[in-house]
The first five atom37 places (N, CA, C, CB, O) and aatype in JSON, in Angstrom:
{
  "aatype": [20, 20, 20, 20, 20, 20, 20, 20, 20, 20, 20, 20, 20, 20, 20, 20, 20, 20, 20, 20, 20, 20, 20, 20, 20, 20, 20, 20, 20, 20, 20, 20, 20, 20, 20, 20, 20, 20, 20, 20, 20, 20, 20, 20, 20, 20, 20, 20, 20, 20, 20, 20, 20, 20, 20, 20, 20, 20, 20],
  "atom_mask": [
    [1, 1, 1, 1, 1],
    [1, 1, 1, 1, 1],
    [1, 1, 1, 1, 1],
    [1, 1, 1, 1, 1],
    [1, 1, 1, 1, 1],
    [1, 1, 1, 1, 1],
    [1, 1, 1, 1, 1],
    [1, 1, 1, 1, 1],
    [1, 1, 1, 1, 1],
    [1, 1, 1, 1, 1],
    [1, 1, 1, 1, 1],
    [1, 1, 1, 1, 1],
    [1, 1, 1, 1, 1],
    [1, 1, 1, 1, 1],
    [1, 1, 1, 1, 1],
    [1, 1, 1, 1, 1],
    [1, 1, 1, 1, 1],
    [1, 1, 1, 1, 1],
    [1, 1, 1, 1, 1],
    [1, 1, 1, 1, 1],
    [1, 1, 1, 1, 1],
    [1, 1, 1, 1, 1],
    [1, 1, 1, 1, 1],
    [1, 1, 1, 1, 1],
    [1, 1, 1, 1, 1],
    [1, 1, 1, 1, 1],
    [1, 1, 1, 1, 1],
    [1, 1, 1, 1, 1],
    [1, 1, 1, 1, 1],
    [1, 1, 1, 1, 1],
    [1, 1, 1, 1, 1],
    [1, 1, 1, 1, 1],
    [1, 1, 1, 1, 1],
    [1, 1, 1, 1, 1],
    [1, 1, 1, 1, 1],
    [1, 1, 1, 1, 1],
    [1, 1, 1, 1, 1],
    [1, 1, 1, 1, 1],
    [1, 1, 1, 1, 1],
    [1, 1, 1, 1, 1],
    [1, 1, 1, 1, 1],
    [1, 1, 1, 1, 1],
    [1, 1, 1, 1, 1],
    [1, 1, 1, 1, 1],
    [1, 1, 1, 1, 1],
    [1, 1, 1, 1, 1],
    [1, 1, 1, 1, 1],
    [1, 1, 1, 1, 1],
    [1, 1, 1, 1, 1],
    [1, 1, 1, 1, 1],
    [1, 1, 1, 1, 1],
    [1, 1, 1, 1, 1],
    [1, 1, 1, 1, 1],
    [1, 1, 1, 1, 1],
    [1, 1, 1, 1, 1],
    [1, 1, 1, 1, 1],
    [1, 1, 1, 1, 1],
    [1, 1, 1, 1, 1],
    [1, 1, 1, 1, 1]
  ],
  "atom_positions": [
    [[0.78, -1.21, 0.0], [0.0, 0.0, 0.0], [0.82, 1.28, 0.0], [-0.88, -0.01, 1.16], [0.46, 2.22, -0.71]],
    [[1.91, 1.36, 0.76], [2.65, 2.63, 0.76], [3.21, 2.95, -0.62], [3.8, 2.58, 1.77], [3.6, 2.06, -1.37]],
    [[3.22, 4.21, -0.94], [3.74, 4.7, -2.21], [5.1, 5.35, -1.99], [2.76, 5.69, -2.86], [5.33, 5.96, -0.94]],
    [[5.97, 5.23, -2.95], [7.22, 5.99, -2.92], [6.88, 7.4, -3.35], [8.32, 5.35, -3.84], [6.26, 7.61, -4.39]],
    [[7.28, 8.37, -2.55], [6.88, 9.75, -2.85], [7.92, 10.74, -2.34], [5.51, 10.06, -2.23], [8.74, 10.42, -1.48]],
    [[7.86, 11.94, -2.89], [8.78, 12.98, -2.45], [8.11, 13.96, -1.5], [9.34, 13.73, -3.65], [8.76, 14.87, -0.99]],
    [[6.82, 13.79, -1.25], [6.08, 14.68, -0.37], [5.34, 13.87, 0.67], [5.09, 15.56, -1.17], [4.85, 12.78, 0.38]],
    [[5.26, 14.39, 1.86], [4.51, 13.72, 2.92], [3.24, 14.5, 3.25], [5.39, 13.56, 4.18], [2.8, 14.5, 4.4]],
    [[2.66, 15.15, 2.27], [1.52, 16.01, 2.5], [0.17, 15.37, 2.27], [1.63, 17.19, 1.66], [-0.85, 16.05, 2.4]],
    [[0.11, 14.09, 1.92], [-1.17, 13.45, 1.63], [-1.69, 12.63, 2.79], [-1.04, 12.57, 0.42], [-1.11, 12.64, 3.88]],
    [[-2.78, 11.92, 2.54], [-3.38, 11.08, 3.59], [-3.05, 9.6, 3.4], [-4.89, 11.26, 3.62], [-3.4, 8.77, 4.23]],
    [[-2.36, 9.27, 2.29], [-1.99, 7.89, 2.06], [-0.6, 7.62, 2.66], [-2.01, 7.56, 0.55], [0.19, 8.54, 2.85]],
    [[-0.34, 6.35, 2.95], [0.96, 5.96, 3.49], [2.03, 6.13, 2.42], [0.94, 4.5, 4.0], [1.81, 5.8, 1.26]],
    [[3.18, 6.66, 2.84], [4.27, 6.94, 1.91], [5.59, 6.45, 2.47], [4.34, 8.43, 1.6], [5.79, 6.38, 3.68]],
    [[6.49, 6.12, 1.56], [7.85, 5.73, 1.92], [8.8, 6.62, 1.12], [8.12, 4.2, 1.63], [8.64, 6.77, -0.09]],
    [[9.77, 7.22, 1.8], [10.77, 8.05, 1.12], [12.16, 7.64, 1.56], [10.52, 9.54, 1.4], [12.35, 7.08, 2.64]],
    [[13.14, 7.93, 0.71], [14.55, 7.77, 1.04], [15.13, 9.17, 1.1], [15.31, 6.86, 0.01], [15.45, 9.73, 0.06]],
    [[15.28, 9.75, 2.29], [15.76, 11.12, 2.4], [17.09, 11.37, 1.68], [15.91, 11.49, 3.84], [17.29, 12.45, 1.14]],
    [[17.98, 10.4, 1.67], [19.29, 10.59, 1.03], [19.18, 10.65, -0.49], [20.23, 9.47, 1.43], [20.13, 11.07, -1.15]],
    [[18.04, 10.25, -1.05], [17.89, 10.21, -2.5], [17.64, 11.58, -3.1], [16.77, 9.28, -2.86], [17.64, 11.72, -4.33]],
    [[17.42, 12.57, -2.28], [17.23, 13.91, -2.83], [15.98, 14.57, -2.32], [17.2, 13.86, -4.34], [15.56, 14.36, -1.18]],
    [[15.38, 15.35, -3.18], [14.22, 16.12, -2.78], [14.67, 17.3, -1.94], [13.22, 15.25, -1.99], [15.75, 17.85, -2.17]],
    [[13.86, 17.7, -0.99], [14.2, 18.86, -0.17], [15.33, 18.58, 0.8], [12.98, 19.34, 0.59], [15.95, 19.51, 1.31]],
    [[15.62, 17.31, 1.06], [16.72, 16.98, 1.98], [17.85, 16.31, 1.2], [16.22, 16.05, 3.13], [18.09, 15.12, 1.36]],
    [[18.52, 17.09, 0.38], [19.63, 16.58, -0.42], [20.75, 16.09, 0.5], [20.15, 17.67, -1.37], [20.91, 16.62, 1.6]],
    [[21.51, 15.1, 0.06], [22.56, 14.52, 0.9], [23.53, 15.55, 1.47], [23.33, 13.51, 0.13], [24.0, 15.38, 2.6]],
    [[23.85, 16.61, 0.72], [24.8, 17.59, 1.24], [24.19, 18.45, 2.34], [25.3, 18.46, 0.11], [24.91, 19.12, 3.08]],
    [[22.85, 18.45, 2.45], [22.19, 19.21, 3.51], [22.32, 18.49, 4.86], [20.7, 19.44, 3.17], [22.3, 19.13, 5.91]],
    [[22.45, 17.17, 4.82], [22.57, 16.36, 6.03], [23.73, 15.39, 5.89], [21.25, 15.61, 6.33], [23.5, 14.21, 5.6]],
    [[24.96, 15.84, 6.08], [26.1, 14.94, 5.92], [25.99, 13.75, 6.88], [27.41, 15.69, 6.17], [25.58, 13.89, 8.03]],
    [[26.35, 12.59, 6.39], [26.32, 11.39, 7.21], [24.97, 10.69, 7.21], [26.7, 11.73, 8.6], [24.81, 9.67, 7.89]],
    [[23.99, 11.2, 6.48], [22.69, 10.56, 6.4], [22.85, 9.23, 5.65], [21.63, 11.48, 5.69], [23.3, 9.23, 4.5]],
    [[22.51, 8.11, 6.28], [22.72, 6.82, 5.62], [21.89, 6.69, 4.34], [22.37, 5.68, 6.58], [20.74, 7.11, 4.3]],
    [[22.49, 6.11, 3.32], [21.81, 5.93, 2.05], [20.65, 4.95, 2.16], [22.8, 5.45, 1.0], [19.69, 5.03, 1.4]],
    [[20.73, 4.01, 3.12], [19.67, 3.01, 3.25], [18.59, 3.4, 4.25], [20.28, 1.69, 3.65], [17.74, 2.58, 4.6]],
    [[18.6, 4.64, 4.72], [17.57, 5.13, 5.63], [16.27, 5.36, 4.86], [18.02, 6.43, 6.33], [16.28, 5.97, 3.8]],
    [[15.17, 4.87, 5.4], [13.86, 5.13, 4.79], [12.97, 5.79, 5.83], [13.21, 3.82, 4.26], [13.11, 5.56, 7.03]],
    [[12.05, 6.61, 5.34], [11.08, 7.26, 6.21], [9.71, 6.74, 5.81], [11.14, 8.82, 6.1], [9.34, 6.75, 4.64]],
    [[8.96, 6.28, 6.8], [7.61, 5.78, 6.57], [6.64, 6.72, 7.24], [7.45, 4.32, 7.1], [6.78, 7.03, 8.42]],
    [[5.66, 7.17, 6.49], [4.61, 8.02, 7.01], [3.3, 7.25, 6.89], [4.55, 9.39, 6.26], [2.83, 7.0, 5.78]],
    [[2.72, 6.88, 8.02], [1.48, 6.11, 8.02], [0.3, 7.0, 7.65], [1.24, 5.45, 9.38], [0.15, 8.1, 8.17]],
    [[-0.52, 6.5, 6.75], [-1.7, 7.23, 6.31], [-2.95, 6.75, 7.02], [-1.88, 7.1, 4.81], [-2.9, 6.28, 8.16]],
    [[-4.07, 6.87, 6.34], [-5.36, 6.54, 6.96], [-5.87, 5.15, 6.59], [-6.39, 7.58, 6.58], [-7.02, 4.82, 6.87]],
    [[-5.04, 4.34, 5.95], [-5.45, 2.99, 5.6], [-5.66, 2.16, 6.88], [-4.4, 2.31, 4.68], [-5.22, 2.55, 7.96]],
    [[-6.32, 1.04, 6.72], [-6.55, 0.15, 7.86], [-5.21, -0.34, 8.42], [-7.44, -1.06, 7.45], [-4.32, -0.73, 7.66]],
    [[-5.08, -0.31, 9.73], [-3.83, -0.69, 10.39], [-3.42, -2.12, 10.02], [-3.96, -0.57, 11.9], [-2.24, -2.37, 9.78]],
    [[-4.37, -3.04, 9.97], [-4.04, -4.43, 9.63], [-3.45, -4.54, 8.23], [-5.29, -5.32, 9.73], [-2.54, -5.33, 8.0]],
    [[-3.96, -3.74, 7.28], [-3.42, -3.75, 5.92], [-1.99, -3.22, 5.9], [-4.3, -2.92, 4.98], [-1.13, -3.78, 5.23]],
    [[-1.75, -2.13, 6.62], [-0.4, -1.55, 6.67], [0.59, -2.52, 7.29], [-0.41, -0.24, 7.45], [1.7, -2.7, 6.78]],
    [[0.2, -3.14, 8.38], [1.08, -4.09, 9.07], [1.42, -5.26, 8.15], [0.42, -4.6, 10.38], [2.57, -5.67, 8.08]],
    [[0.43, -5.79, 7.46], [0.66, -6.91, 6.54], [1.59, -6.5, 5.4], [-0.68, -7.44, 5.98], [2.51, -7.24, 5.04]],
    [[1.35, -5.32, 4.83], [2.2, -4.85, 3.73], [3.63, -4.64, 4.18], [1.64, -3.56, 3.14], [4.57, -5.01, 3.48]],
    [[3.82, -4.04, 5.34], [5.17, -3.81, 5.84], [5.88, -5.12, 6.18], [5.14, -2.91, 7.08], [7.07, -5.26, 5.92]],
    [[5.15, -6.06, 6.75], [5.73, -7.37, 7.05], [6.21, -8.06, 5.78], [4.7, -8.27, 7.79], [7.28, -8.65, 5.76]],
    [[5.4, -7.98, 4.71], [5.8, -8.57, 3.42], [7.03, -7.87, 2.87], [4.63, -8.48, 2.4], [7.95, -8.53, 2.38]],
    [[7.06, -6.56, 2.94], [8.19, -5.82, 2.39], [9.48, -6.11, 3.16], [7.9, -4.31, 2.41], [10.54, -6.24, 2.56]],
    [[9.39, -6.21, 4.46], [10.58, -6.44, 5.28], [11.06, -7.89, 5.21], [10.31, -6.06, 6.72], [12.21, -8.17, 5.55]],
    [[10.21, -8.79, 4.78], [10.57, -10.2, 4.68], [11.43, -10.48, 3.45], [9.32, -11.07, 4.65], [12.05, -11.54, 3.36]],
    [[11.46, -9.54, 2.49], [12.22, -9.79, 1.26], [13.64, -9.31, 1.39], [11.55, -9.11, 0.07], [14.42, -9.44, 0.45]]
  ]
}
């Protein structure tokens, strides 16, 4: 369910990689790990989000 996005302004769940660019370019935050992800939970059902995240983390 989560979408890869550059904005966290919506109501849907989103996943971003801050080091990949956007408003938080790597040079703005030295030492930011490349494999860091940010998850913003939206208004979807909690059980659906938990299941989707469990599947994603299992791979």
